[in-house]
XYZ file of C-alpha atoms in Angstrom:
103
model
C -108.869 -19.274 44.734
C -106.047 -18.103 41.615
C -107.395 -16.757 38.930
C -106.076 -17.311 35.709
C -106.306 -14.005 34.979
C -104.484 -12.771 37.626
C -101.588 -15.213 36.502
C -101.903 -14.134 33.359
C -101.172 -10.676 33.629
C -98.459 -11.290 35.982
C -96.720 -13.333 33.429
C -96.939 -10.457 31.186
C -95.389 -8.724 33.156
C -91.973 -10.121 32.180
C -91.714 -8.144 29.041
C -90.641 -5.655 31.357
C -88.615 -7.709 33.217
C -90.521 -8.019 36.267
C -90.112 -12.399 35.696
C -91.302 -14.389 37.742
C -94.177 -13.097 39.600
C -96.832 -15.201 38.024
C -94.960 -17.880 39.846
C -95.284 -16.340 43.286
C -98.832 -15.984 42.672
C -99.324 -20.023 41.799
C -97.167 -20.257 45.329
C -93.861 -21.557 43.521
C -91.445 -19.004 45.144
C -88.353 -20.967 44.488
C -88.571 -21.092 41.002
C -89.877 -17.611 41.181
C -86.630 -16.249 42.670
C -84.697 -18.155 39.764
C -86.780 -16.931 37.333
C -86.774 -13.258 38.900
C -82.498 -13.758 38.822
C -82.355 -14.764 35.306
C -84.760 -13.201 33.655
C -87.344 -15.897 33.138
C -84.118 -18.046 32.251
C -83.402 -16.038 29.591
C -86.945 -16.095 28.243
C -87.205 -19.374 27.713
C -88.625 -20.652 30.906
C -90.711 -17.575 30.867
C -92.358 -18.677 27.541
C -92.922 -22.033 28.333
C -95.139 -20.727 31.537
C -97.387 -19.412 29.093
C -98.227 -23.129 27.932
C -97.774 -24.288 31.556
C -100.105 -21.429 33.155
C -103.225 -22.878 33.054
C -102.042 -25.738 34.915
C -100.076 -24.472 37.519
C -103.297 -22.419 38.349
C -105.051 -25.508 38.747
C -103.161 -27.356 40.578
C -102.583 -24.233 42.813
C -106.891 -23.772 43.346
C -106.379 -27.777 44.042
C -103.834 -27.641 47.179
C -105.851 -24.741 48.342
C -109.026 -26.465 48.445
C -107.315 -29.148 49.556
C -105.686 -27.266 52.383
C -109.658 -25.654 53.042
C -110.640 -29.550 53.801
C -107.960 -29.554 56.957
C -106.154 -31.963 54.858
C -101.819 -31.970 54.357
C -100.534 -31.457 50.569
C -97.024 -31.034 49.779
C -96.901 -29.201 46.517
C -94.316 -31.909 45.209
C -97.121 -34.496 45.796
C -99.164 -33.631 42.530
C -98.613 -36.556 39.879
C -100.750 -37.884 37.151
C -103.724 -39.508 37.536
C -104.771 -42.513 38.676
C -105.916 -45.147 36.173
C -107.906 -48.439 37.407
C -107.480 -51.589 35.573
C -110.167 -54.427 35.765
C -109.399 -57.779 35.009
C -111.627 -60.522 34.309
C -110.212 -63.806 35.792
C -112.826 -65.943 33.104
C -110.626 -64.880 30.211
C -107.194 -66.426 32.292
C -105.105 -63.963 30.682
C -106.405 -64.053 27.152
C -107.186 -60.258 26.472
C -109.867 -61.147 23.606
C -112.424 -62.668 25.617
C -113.213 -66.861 25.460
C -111.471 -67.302 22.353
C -108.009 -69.862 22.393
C -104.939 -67.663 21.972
C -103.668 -67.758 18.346
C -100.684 -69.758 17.818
């Protein structure tokens, strides 16, 4: 498992320009070779990871487990969630209930 900690302190270490490393540790190498190459592109990218941290930990402890439960995750494979939709077939498309539509 990451720690956020860990991540943390890895991303600080791009005042010194060591950039990049906090990626590594979330297992992003690509992006942390481009960030080691440009200097956390320019600073920018490096201080939008600080927003984007938390997450990439996350999703990071979730492939692992994921990986722990013999199952295959591509890292690219992560999207939003899923959101179920019930519909009631009484109300025929009328999202108010048993009232008439308005005309």
């Amino acid at each position: 498992m990451k720690s956020g900690m860990v991540a943390f302190l890895l991303w600080c270490l791009g005042f010194v320009g060591l950039c990049g490393l906090h990626r590594f540790y979330v297992g992003r190498p690509g992006t942390g070779i481009l960030w080691l190459l440009t200097l956390g592109l320019l600073g920018i990218g490096q201080l939008v990871d600080l927003f984007l941290l938390g997450s990439m930990v996350r999703q990071a402890n979730m492939i692992t487990g994921l990986m722990g439960a013999s199952a295959k995750v591509n890292n690219s494979n992560i999207v939003a969630p899923v959101i179920n939709i019930h519909v009631d077939p009484r109300t025929h498309g009328n999202p108010i209930g048993d009232r008439p539509p308005q005309s």
